[in-house]
Coordinates of C-alpha atoms in Angstrom, one line a residue:
M238 CA 87.1 225.4 77.1
V239 CA 87.9 222.0 78.5
S240 CA 87.9 222.1 82.2
G241 CA 88.6 218.4 82.9
A242 CA 88.7 214.8 81.6
I243 CA 87.2 211.5 82.7
I244 CA 89.7 208.6 82.3
T245 CA 88.5 204.9 82.5
A246 CA 91.3 202.4 83.4
H247 CA 91.0 198.6 82.6
P248 CA 93.2 196.0 84.4
I249 CA 95.2 195.3 81.1
C250 CA 98.2 194.1 83.0
E251 CA 96.1 191.3 84.7
N252 CA 94.6 190.1 81.3
V253 CA 98.0 190.1 79.7
K254 CA 99.3 188.1 82.6
K255 CA 96.6 185.5 82.2
E256 CA 97.1 185.2 78.5
N257 CA 100.8 184.7 79.0
Q258 CA 100.1 182.0 81.6
I259 CA 97.8 180.2 79.1
K260 CA 100.4 180.4 76.3
K261 CA 103.0 179.1 78.7
L262 CA 100.8 176.2 79.7
Q263 CA 100.0 175.4 76.1
S264 CA 103.7 175.5 75.3
L265 CA 104.4 173.2 78.2
L266 CA 101.6 170.9 77.2
E267 CA 102.8 170.7 73.6
T268 CA 106.4 170.0 74.8
E269 CA 105.1 167.3 77.1
S270 CA 103.0 165.9 74.3
E271 CA 106.1 165.6 72.1
F272 CA 108.0 163.7 74.7
S273 CA 105.1 161.5 76.0
K274 CA 103.8 160.9 72.5
I275 CA 100.3 161.8 73.7
G276 CA 98.2 164.3 71.8
T277 CA 95.4 166.5 73.0
W278 CA 92.1 167.6 71.6
E279 CA 89.4 170.1 72.5
Y280 CA 85.9 170.6 71.3
N281 CA 84.0 173.8 71.9
L282 CA 80.3 173.1 72.1
E283 CA 79.4 176.8 71.8
S284 CA 81.4 177.5 68.6
G285 CA 81.5 174.0 67.3
E286 CA 85.2 174.2 66.7
L287 CA 87.5 171.2 67.2
F288 CA 91.2 171.7 68.1
W289 CA 93.9 169.1 67.6
C290 CA 97.4 169.6 68.8
K291 CA 100.4 168.8 66.6
K292 CA 100.8 165.3 68.0
T293 CA 97.2 164.5 67.5
K294 CA 97.4 165.6 63.8
L295 CA 100.6 163.6 63.4
I296 CA 98.9 160.4 64.7
H297 CA 96.1 161.0 62.2
G298 CA 98.6 161.5 59.4
V299 CA 97.5 165.0 58.5
S300 CA 99.4 168.2 58.1
E301 CA 99.8 170.9 60.7
M302 CA 97.5 173.1 58.6
Y303 CA 94.6 170.6 58.7
K304 CA 91.5 171.9 60.4
P305 CA 89.3 169.1 61.7
N306 CA 85.6 169.1 62.7
L307 CA 83.6 166.7 64.8
D308 CA 82.2 164.8 61.8
T309 CA 85.5 164.3 60.0
A310 CA 87.2 163.4 63.3
I311 CA 84.7 160.6 63.8
E312 CA 85.2 159.4 60.2
F313 CA 88.8 158.7 60.9
Y314 CA 87.7 155.8 63.2
K315 CA 87.5 152.4 61.5
Q316 CA 84.0 151.6 60.2
G317 CA 82.2 149.2 62.4
H318 CA 82.8 148.8 66.1
S319 CA 85.4 151.6 66.6
R320 CA 83.3 154.3 64.7
N321 CA 80.0 153.3 66.4
K322 CA 81.7 153.2 69.8
I323 CA 83.3 156.7 69.6
S324 CA 80.1 158.2 68.2
M325 CA 78.2 156.8 71.3
L326 CA 80.9 158.0 73.7
I327 CA 80.9 161.5 72.3
H328 CA 77.1 161.6 72.3
N329 CA 77.0 160.5 76.0
A330 CA 79.6 163.0 77.0
I331 CA 77.7 165.9 75.4
Q332 CA 74.3 164.8 76.7
S333 CA 75.2 163.5 80.2
G334 CA 78.8 164.6 80.8
D335 CA 80.1 161.0 80.9
E336 CA 83.9 160.7 80.8
F337 CA 85.4 158.0 78.6
Q338 CA 88.6 156.1 77.9
E339 CA 88.6 153.6 75.1
R340 CA 91.0 151.7 72.9
L341 CA 89.9 151.9 69.3
K342 CA 91.1 151.6 65.7
I343 CA 91.6 154.6 63.3
I344 CA 92.5 154.7 59.6
T345 CA 95.0 157.5 59.0
Q346 CA 94.9 159.8 56.0
K347 CA 97.6 157.6 54.4
G348 CA 95.4 154.5 54.9
D349 CA 97.4 153.0 57.8
E350 CA 95.5 151.2 60.5
R351 CA 96.4 152.2 64.0
W352 CA 95.3 151.5 67.5
V353 CA 94.7 154.6 69.7
L354 CA 93.7 155.3 73.2
S355 CA 91.1 158.1 73.2
T356 CA 90.0 159.8 76.4
G357 CA 87.5 162.5 77.1
K358 CA 86.1 164.6 79.9
T359 CA 83.7 167.5 80.1
L360 CA 84.2 171.1 81.2
F361 CA 81.3 172.9 82.8
R362 CA 80.4 176.6 83.3
D363 CA 77.4 177.6 85.3
G364 CA 76.3 174.0 85.3
K365 CA 76.4 173.8 81.6
I366 CA 78.8 171.7 79.4
I367 CA 80.8 174.1 77.3
K368 CA 83.8 172.0 76.2
L369 CA 85.0 168.4 75.8
L370 CA 88.7 167.9 76.5
G371 CA 90.7 164.8 75.9
T372 CA 93.9 163.0 75.0
F373 CA 94.8 161.0 72.0
Q374 CA 97.6 158.4 72.0
D375 CA 99.0 156.0 69.4
I376 CA 99.1 152.6 71.2
S377 CA 99.7 150.4 68.1
E378 CA 103.1 149.2 69.3
Q379 CA 101.7 148.4 72.7
I380 CA 98.7 146.6 71.3
N381 CA 100.9 144.6 68.8
L382 CA 103.2 143.6 71.7
E383 CA 100.2 142.5 73.7
L384 CA 98.8 140.6 70.7
K385 CA 102.2 138.9 70.2
A386 CA 102.4 138.1 73.9
K387 CA 98.8 136.7 73.8
E388 CA 99.7 134.7 70.6
S389 CA 102.9 133.4 72.2
Q390 CA 101.0 132.6 75.4
K391 CA 98.3 130.8 73.4
L392 CA 101.0 128.9 71.4
L393 CA 102.7 128.0 74.7
H394 CA 99.4 126.8 76.2
T395 CA 98.7 124.8 73.0
L396 CA 102.1 123.3 73.2
I397 CA 101.8 122.4 76.9
D398 CA 98.3 121.1 76.4
Y399 CA 99.3 118.6 73.7
L400 CA 102.5 117.5 75.4
P401 CA 102.2 113.8 76.4
L402 CA 103.3 114.9 79.9
N403 CA 101.5 116.2 82.9
V404 CA 102.4 119.9 83.3
Y405 CA 101.4 122.2 86.2
I406 CA 102.5 125.2 88.1
K407 CA 102.0 125.5 91.9
D408 CA 102.1 128.6 94.1
L409 CA 104.0 128.7 97.4
E410 CA 101.0 127.0 99.1
S411 CA 101.2 124.1 96.6
R412 CA 98.0 125.2 95.0
K413 CA 97.7 124.6 91.3
I414 CA 97.6 127.8 89.3
L415 CA 98.1 126.2 85.8
V416 CA 97.4 122.7 84.5
N417 CA 97.5 121.2 81.1
K418 CA 95.1 118.6 79.5
S419 CA 97.2 115.6 80.5
E420 CA 97.2 116.7 84.2
C421 CA 93.4 117.0 84.0
E422 CA 93.1 113.6 82.4
F423 CA 95.4 112.1 85.0
L424 CA 93.3 113.5 87.9
G425 CA 90.0 112.6 86.2
V426 CA 88.5 116.0 85.5
K427 CA 87.2 117.5 82.3
N428 CA 87.6 121.2 83.1
R429 CA 90.9 122.6 84.3
K430 CA 88.9 125.1 86.5
E431 CA 88.2 122.1 88.8
L432 CA 91.9 121.8 89.6
L433 CA 92.9 125.5 89.8
G434 CA 93.3 126.5 93.5
K435 CA 93.4 122.9 94.7
N436 CA 96.3 121.7 96.8
N437 CA 97.9 118.3 97.4
F438 CA 95.5 117.4 100.2
D439 CA 92.5 118.1 97.9
L440 CA 93.7 115.7 95.2
Y441 CA 95.7 112.8 96.8
D442 CA 95.4 110.6 99.8
K443 CA 96.8 112.0 103.1
K444 CA 100.2 110.2 103.0
T445 CA 100.9 111.0 99.4
A446 CA 99.8 114.7 99.9
Q447 CA 102.1 115.1 102.8
M448 CA 105.0 113.6 100.9
L449 CA 104.4 115.9 98.0
R450 CA 104.0 119.0 100.2
N451 CA 107.3 118.2 102.0
Q452 CA 109.0 117.8 98.7
D453 CA 107.6 121.2 97.5
L454 CA 108.7 123.0 100.7
K455 CA 112.2 121.6 100.3
I456 CA 112.4 122.9 96.7
F457 CA 111.1 126.3 97.8
K458 CA 113.7 126.5 100.6
N459 CA 116.8 125.2 98.7
K460 CA 115.8 126.6 95.3
T461 CA 117.1 123.5 93.7
P462 CA 115.1 121.3 91.2
V463 CA 114.2 117.7 91.4
I464 CA 114.8 115.9 88.1
A465 CA 113.4 112.6 86.9
K466 CA 112.6 111.1 90.3
E467 CA 110.3 108.0 90.4
E468 CA 107.3 108.5 92.7
F469 CA 104.3 106.3 93.5
I470 CA 101.3 108.6 93.6
Q471 CA 98.1 107.4 95.3
K472 CA 94.9 109.3 94.5
K473 CA 91.9 109.6 96.8
D474 CA 90.1 106.8 95.1
G475 CA 93.0 104.5 96.1
T476 CA 94.6 104.0 92.6
K477 CA 98.4 104.0 92.6
T478 CA 100.4 105.2 89.6
P479 CA 104.2 105.3 89.1
L480 CA 105.3 108.7 87.9
L481 CA 108.6 110.1 86.7
V482 CA 108.6 113.5 88.3
S483 CA 110.6 116.7 87.7
K484 CA 110.0 119.9 89.8
I485 CA 111.7 123.2 89.0
P486 CA 111.6 126.4 91.2
L487 CA 110.5 129.5 89.3
K488 CA 112.4 132.7 90.4
N489 CA 111.8 136.4 90.0
E490 CA 114.4 139.1 89.2
Q491 CA 115.5 139.1 92.9
Q492 CA 116.1 135.3 92.6
E493 CA 113.2 134.7 95.0
T494 CA 111.1 131.5 94.4
Y495 CA 107.5 132.5 93.7
A496 CA 106.2 129.2 92.2
L497 CA 107.1 125.7 91.1
L498 CA 106.9 124.1 87.7
G499 CA 106.0 120.4 87.7
I500 CA 106.4 117.9 84.9
S501 CA 105.4 114.3 85.4
M502 CA 105.0 111.2 83.2
D503 CA 102.9 108.1 83.8
I504 CA 105.4 105.3 83.6
S505 CA 103.0 102.4 84.2
A506 CA 103.5 101.0 80.7
L507 CA 107.3 101.3 81.1
K508 CA 107.1 99.5 84.5
N509 CA 105.0 96.8 83.0
K510 CA 107.5 96.4 80.1
E511 CA 110.3 96.4 82.6
K512 CA 108.5 93.7 84.6
E513 CA 107.9 91.7 81.4
L514 CA 111.5 92.1 80.5
R515 CA 112.7 90.9 83.9
H516 CA 110.3 87.9 83.6
L517 CA 111.6 87.2 80.1
I518 CA 115.2 87.3 81.3
D519 CA 114.3 85.0 84.2
V520 CA 112.5 82.6 81.9
T521 CA 115.4 82.7 79.4
S522 CA 117.8 82.0 82.2
I523 CA 115.7 79.1 83.4
Q524 CA 115.3 77.8 79.8
N525 CA 119.0 78.1 79.2
K526 CA 119.8 76.1 82.4
K527 CA 117.2 73.5 81.3
L528 CA 118.8 73.3 77.8
V529 CA 122.2 72.8 79.3
N530 CA 120.9 70.2 81.7
F531 CA 118.9 68.5 78.9
A532 CA 121.9 68.5 76.6
H533 CA 124.0 66.9 79.4
I534 CA 121.3 64.3 80.1
V535 CA 120.9 63.5 76.4
S536 CA 124.7 63.2 75.9
H537 CA 125.1 61.1 79.1
N538 CA 122.2 58.7 78.5
L539 CA 122.7 58.2 74.8
R540 CA 126.4 57.7 75.3
S541 CA 125.6 55.1 78.0
H542 CA 123.3 53.2 75.7
S543 CA 125.7 53.4 72.9
A544 CA 128.6 52.1 75.0
N545 CA 126.3 49.3 76.2
F546 CA 125.4 48.4 72.7
S547 CA 129.0 48.4 71.5
M548 CA 130.1 46.2 74.4
L549 CA 127.3 43.7 73.9
L550 CA 127.9 43.6 70.1
G551 CA 131.6 43.0 70.8
F552 CA 130.7 40.1 73.1
L553 CA 128.3 38.7 70.5
K554 CA 130.8 38.9 67.7
N555 CA 133.4 36.9 69.6
E556 CA 131.1 34.4 71.4
R557 CA 131.0 30.9 70.1
N558 CA 128.6 29.4 72.6
E559 CA 125.1 29.5 71.2
E560 CA 123.4 29.6 74.7
E561 CA 125.6 32.6 75.6
K562 CA 124.8 34.2 72.3
K563 CA 121.1 34.0 73.1
R564 CA 121.7 35.5 76.5
I565 CA 123.6 38.4 74.9
V566 CA 120.8 38.9 72.3
N567 CA 118.3 39.1 75.1
M568 CA 120.4 41.7 76.8
L569 CA 120.6 43.7 73.5
S570 CA 116.9 43.5 73.2
K571 CA 116.5 44.8 76.7
S572 CA 119.0 47.6 76.0
S573 CA 117.1 48.5 72.9
S574 CA 113.9 48.7 74.9
N575 CA 115.6 50.9 77.5
L576 CA 116.9 53.2 74.7
L577 CA 113.4 53.5 73.3
N578 CA 112.1 54.4 76.7
T579 CA 114.8 57.0 77.1
L580 CA 114.0 58.5 73.7
D581 CA 110.3 58.6 74.6
N582 CA 111.1 60.4 77.9
L583 CA 113.3 62.9 76.2
N584 CA 110.7 63.4 73.4
E585 CA 108.1 64.1 76.1
V586 CA 110.3 66.7 77.7
V587 CA 110.9 68.4 74.3
K588 CA 107.2 68.4 73.6
I589 CA 106.3 70.1 76.9
N590 CA 109.0 72.8 76.6
S591 CA 108.0 73.6 73.0
N592 CA 104.2 73.3 73.5
T593 CA 103.7 77.0 74.3
N594 CA 100.6 77.7 72.1
V595 CA 98.3 75.0 73.4
T596 CA 94.8 76.3 74.1
R597 CA 93.9 76.5 77.8
E598 CA 90.6 75.4 79.0
N599 CA 88.5 76.0 82.1
I600 CA 89.2 73.2 84.7
N601 CA 87.4 72.2 87.9
L602 CA 90.2 71.1 90.1
K603 CA 88.0 69.0 92.5
Q604 CA 86.5 67.0 89.5
F605 CA 90.0 66.2 88.2
F606 CA 91.0 64.6 91.5
V607 CA 87.6 62.8 91.6
N608 CA 88.4 61.4 88.1
A609 CA 92.0 60.4 89.2
N610 CA 90.6 58.6 92.2
E611 CA 88.3 56.6 90.0
N612 CA 91.1 55.8 87.5
L613 CA 93.3 54.6 90.4
F614 CA 90.6 52.7 92.3
E615 CA 92.2 49.3 92.0
L616 CA 95.6 50.6 92.9
F617 CA 94.2 52.4 96.0
K618 CA 92.1 49.4 97.0
E619 CA 95.0 46.9 96.6
N620 CA 97.3 49.2 98.8
K621 CA 94.5 50.1 101.3
V622 CA 94.9 53.8 100.5
A623 CA 92.8 56.4 102.4
F624 CA 92.1 59.2 99.9
L625 CA 90.6 62.5 101.2
N626 CA 89.5 65.1 98.6
K627 CA 89.2 68.4 100.5
I628 CA 89.2 70.7 97.4
P629 CA 86.2 73.2 97.3
E630 CA 83.5 72.4 94.7
N631 CA 83.7 75.7 92.8
L632 CA 87.5 76.2 92.4
N633 CA 88.2 76.6 88.7
L634 CA 91.3 77.7 86.8
Q635 CA 92.6 77.8 83.3
G636 CA 95.1 75.2 82.1
I637 CA 95.9 72.3 79.8
P638 CA 93.7 69.3 80.7
S639 CA 96.2 66.6 79.7
Y640 CA 98.9 68.3 81.8
Y641 CA 96.7 68.5 84.8
E642 CA 95.7 64.9 84.4
N643 CA 99.4 63.8 84.2
I644 CA 100.5 66.0 87.2
I645 CA 97.7 64.7 89.4
L646 CA 98.2 61.0 88.5
N647 CA 101.9 61.2 88.9
L648 CA 101.7 62.8 92.4
L649 CA 99.1 60.3 93.5
T650 CA 100.9 57.2 92.2
N651 CA 104.2 58.4 93.8
A652 CA 102.4 58.6 97.1
V653 CA 101.5 54.9 96.7
K654 CA 104.8 53.9 95.2
Y655 CA 106.8 55.4 98.1
R656 CA 104.4 54.3 100.9
H657 CA 105.7 53.5 104.3
P658 CA 105.9 49.7 105.0
N659 CA 104.6 50.0 108.5
R660 CA 101.3 51.9 107.9
N661 CA 98.5 52.2 105.3
P662 CA 98.9 55.0 102.9
K663 CA 96.9 58.2 103.5
I664 CA 96.6 60.9 100.8
V665 CA 95.0 64.3 101.4
V666 CA 94.4 66.9 98.7
R667 CA 93.6 70.5 99.5
A668 CA 93.2 73.8 97.6
K669 CA 92.6 77.5 98.3
K670 CA 93.0 81.0 96.9
E671 CA 95.7 83.1 98.4
Q672 CA 97.2 86.4 97.3
G673 CA 96.0 86.2 93.7
K674 CA 97.1 82.6 93.3
I675 CA 95.4 79.2 93.5
A676 CA 97.4 76.8 95.6
F677 CA 96.7 73.0 95.8
S678 CA 98.6 70.4 97.7
V679 CA 99.0 66.6 97.7
E680 CA 100.0 65.3 101.1
D681 CA 101.0 61.7 102.0
N682 CA 102.3 59.8 105.0
G683 CA 104.9 57.8 103.1
L684 CA 108.7 57.3 103.3
G685 CA 109.5 61.0 103.0
I686 CA 112.7 62.5 101.4
N687 CA 115.9 63.8 102.9
L688 CA 115.7 67.3 101.5
R689 CA 118.9 68.4 103.1
K690 CA 120.7 65.7 101.1
Y691 CA 118.6 65.6 97.9
G692 CA 116.6 68.9 97.9
D693 CA 118.5 70.4 94.9
Q694 CA 118.1 67.1 92.9
L695 CA 114.4 66.4 93.7
F696 CA 113.0 67.5 90.4
G697 CA 116.1 66.5 88.3
M698 CA 115.8 64.0 85.4
Y699 CA 116.7 60.4 86.3
K700 CA 117.2 61.3 90.0
T701 CA 115.9 58.6 92.4
F702 CA 116.1 58.6 96.2
H703 CA 114.8 55.2 97.3
N704 CA 115.7 51.7 96.4
N705 CA 112.5 51.1 94.5
E706 CA 112.6 48.9 91.4
D707 CA 109.9 51.0 89.6
A708 CA 111.7 54.3 90.1
R709 CA 112.8 55.8 86.9
G710 CA 113.5 59.4 88.0
I711 CA 111.5 61.0 85.2
G712 CA 108.0 61.5 86.7
L713 CA 108.8 64.6 88.9
Y714 CA 110.9 66.1 86.2
I715 CA 108.0 65.9 83.7
T716 CA 105.5 67.1 86.4
K717 CA 107.6 70.2 87.2
S718 CA 108.1 70.9 83.4
Q719 CA 104.3 70.7 82.8
I720 CA 103.6 73.0 85.8
E721 CA 106.1 75.6 84.7
A722 CA 104.8 75.4 81.1
M723 CA 101.5 76.6 82.5
G724 CA 103.1 79.4 84.5
G725 CA 103.0 77.6 87.9
T726 CA 105.5 76.6 90.5
I727 CA 105.9 73.5 92.6
I728 CA 107.7 73.0 96.0
A729 CA 108.1 70.1 98.3
C730 CA 108.1 69.8 102.1
S731 CA 109.2 66.5 103.5
Q732 CA 110.5 64.6 106.5
L733 CA 112.0 61.1 106.5
N734 CA 109.6 58.4 107.6
K735 CA 106.8 61.0 108.1
G736 CA 105.7 61.9 104.6
T737 CA 105.8 64.5 101.9
I738 CA 103.6 67.5 100.8
F739 CA 103.8 68.8 97.2
K740 CA 102.5 72.3 96.9
I741 CA 101.6 73.7 93.4
Y742 CA 100.8 77.4 92.8
F743 CA 99.1 78.9 89.7
D744 CA 98.0 82.5 89.1
E745 CA 94.2 82.8 89.0
R746 CA 94.3 83.8 85.4
Y747 CA 95.7 80.4 84.6

């Protein structure tokens, strides 16, 4: 006979509740995995079982029925770095509990290569590691985009580096945050790191730096670019360079300026060519004026001689008196001699203007005047000339010796020819270097010239200003032509009855 029963009750409702919560969490995790494209995995160290969610299996290219284990899972990683790395990370996690997150390559079951982001962390119970839990994400698209971005960036850097332009980017403090090779070469550095972080005041003289900073601030404020503006940039070593500068503000999505793109080009060569072109135009203009003047002189002089010959020949043809005929013949002879002199003068001028390739030699200026003084010794002695040579001993320049000889002799003989009747002639020659030029002068105390009246005619052909029988009006014209042929200039300062100073200027290279 049963008198009673012992009933044992277990908290089944509580276990069921926990199992339902776990299933719910797993369902939510799988749903989240589908939307986030992130898979999960779980490795049980006690049972040795490895669990992959649907997404993780999909990334590996296996079916939902596939059952992985730790060894086969590792074999999916590409042989080499990726497989060695994941093996080491799993080992360290099991042994030491180290967490990991690594981007590695796998080969899917179909043979496709994919980039994945694999993470792992450990689960402990009673101080012992019982599970490894982690996520698994296909990041091939992201990696490919990054690689393309890097490739594009590399291509852009290569393009910028090999542009024949200085390219740089500055931040809002005018500090360089990007520079290309041309900018490095311009600023005299080999490594671009030497320029990164440097501002205007670190690289240029104070005045230039302040000018550039003010320009940058204006662009940042107005958000308007500066395009193709010529600037003279002076570096700290004092060198000046003309640049063609463009500066463009860089803006973010909110249209706020966050940096400045600068592009500049050294236009020194262009400036030199421009200078040469201007010089060529000036020379051409001068030569054209000379040509017109020369043509006018030739036409005028030859016509005068021709008319004189025609007239004298007419007289000779009609003359019956023998004595008169002899006189006319003498006049014809004199006219012929004058014509030959004129042709010689014109020929000399042509020779000077066409003699552009004559070799220049090193000339000691003082010695040339010493030689001229010796050659004119009798003339100076006869006219009681006081000659003072104040040219420094070591003053040398390049030139055509025969031209210098003619220039010096002509200026010295003119000083004697046009001496003042009431005083003995005095000639002083001086020379010095000034502003990259060598200047020498010939000063006399003679008759002087009324420059207000004759200044524009002073160096003209066949222009005379005194009643001197020896005056032909050709000497100063030839002198000026020879000076200009060697790249020099000549000017005159004069006062009537006081004297004249002729000043000649040559570049030191001449």
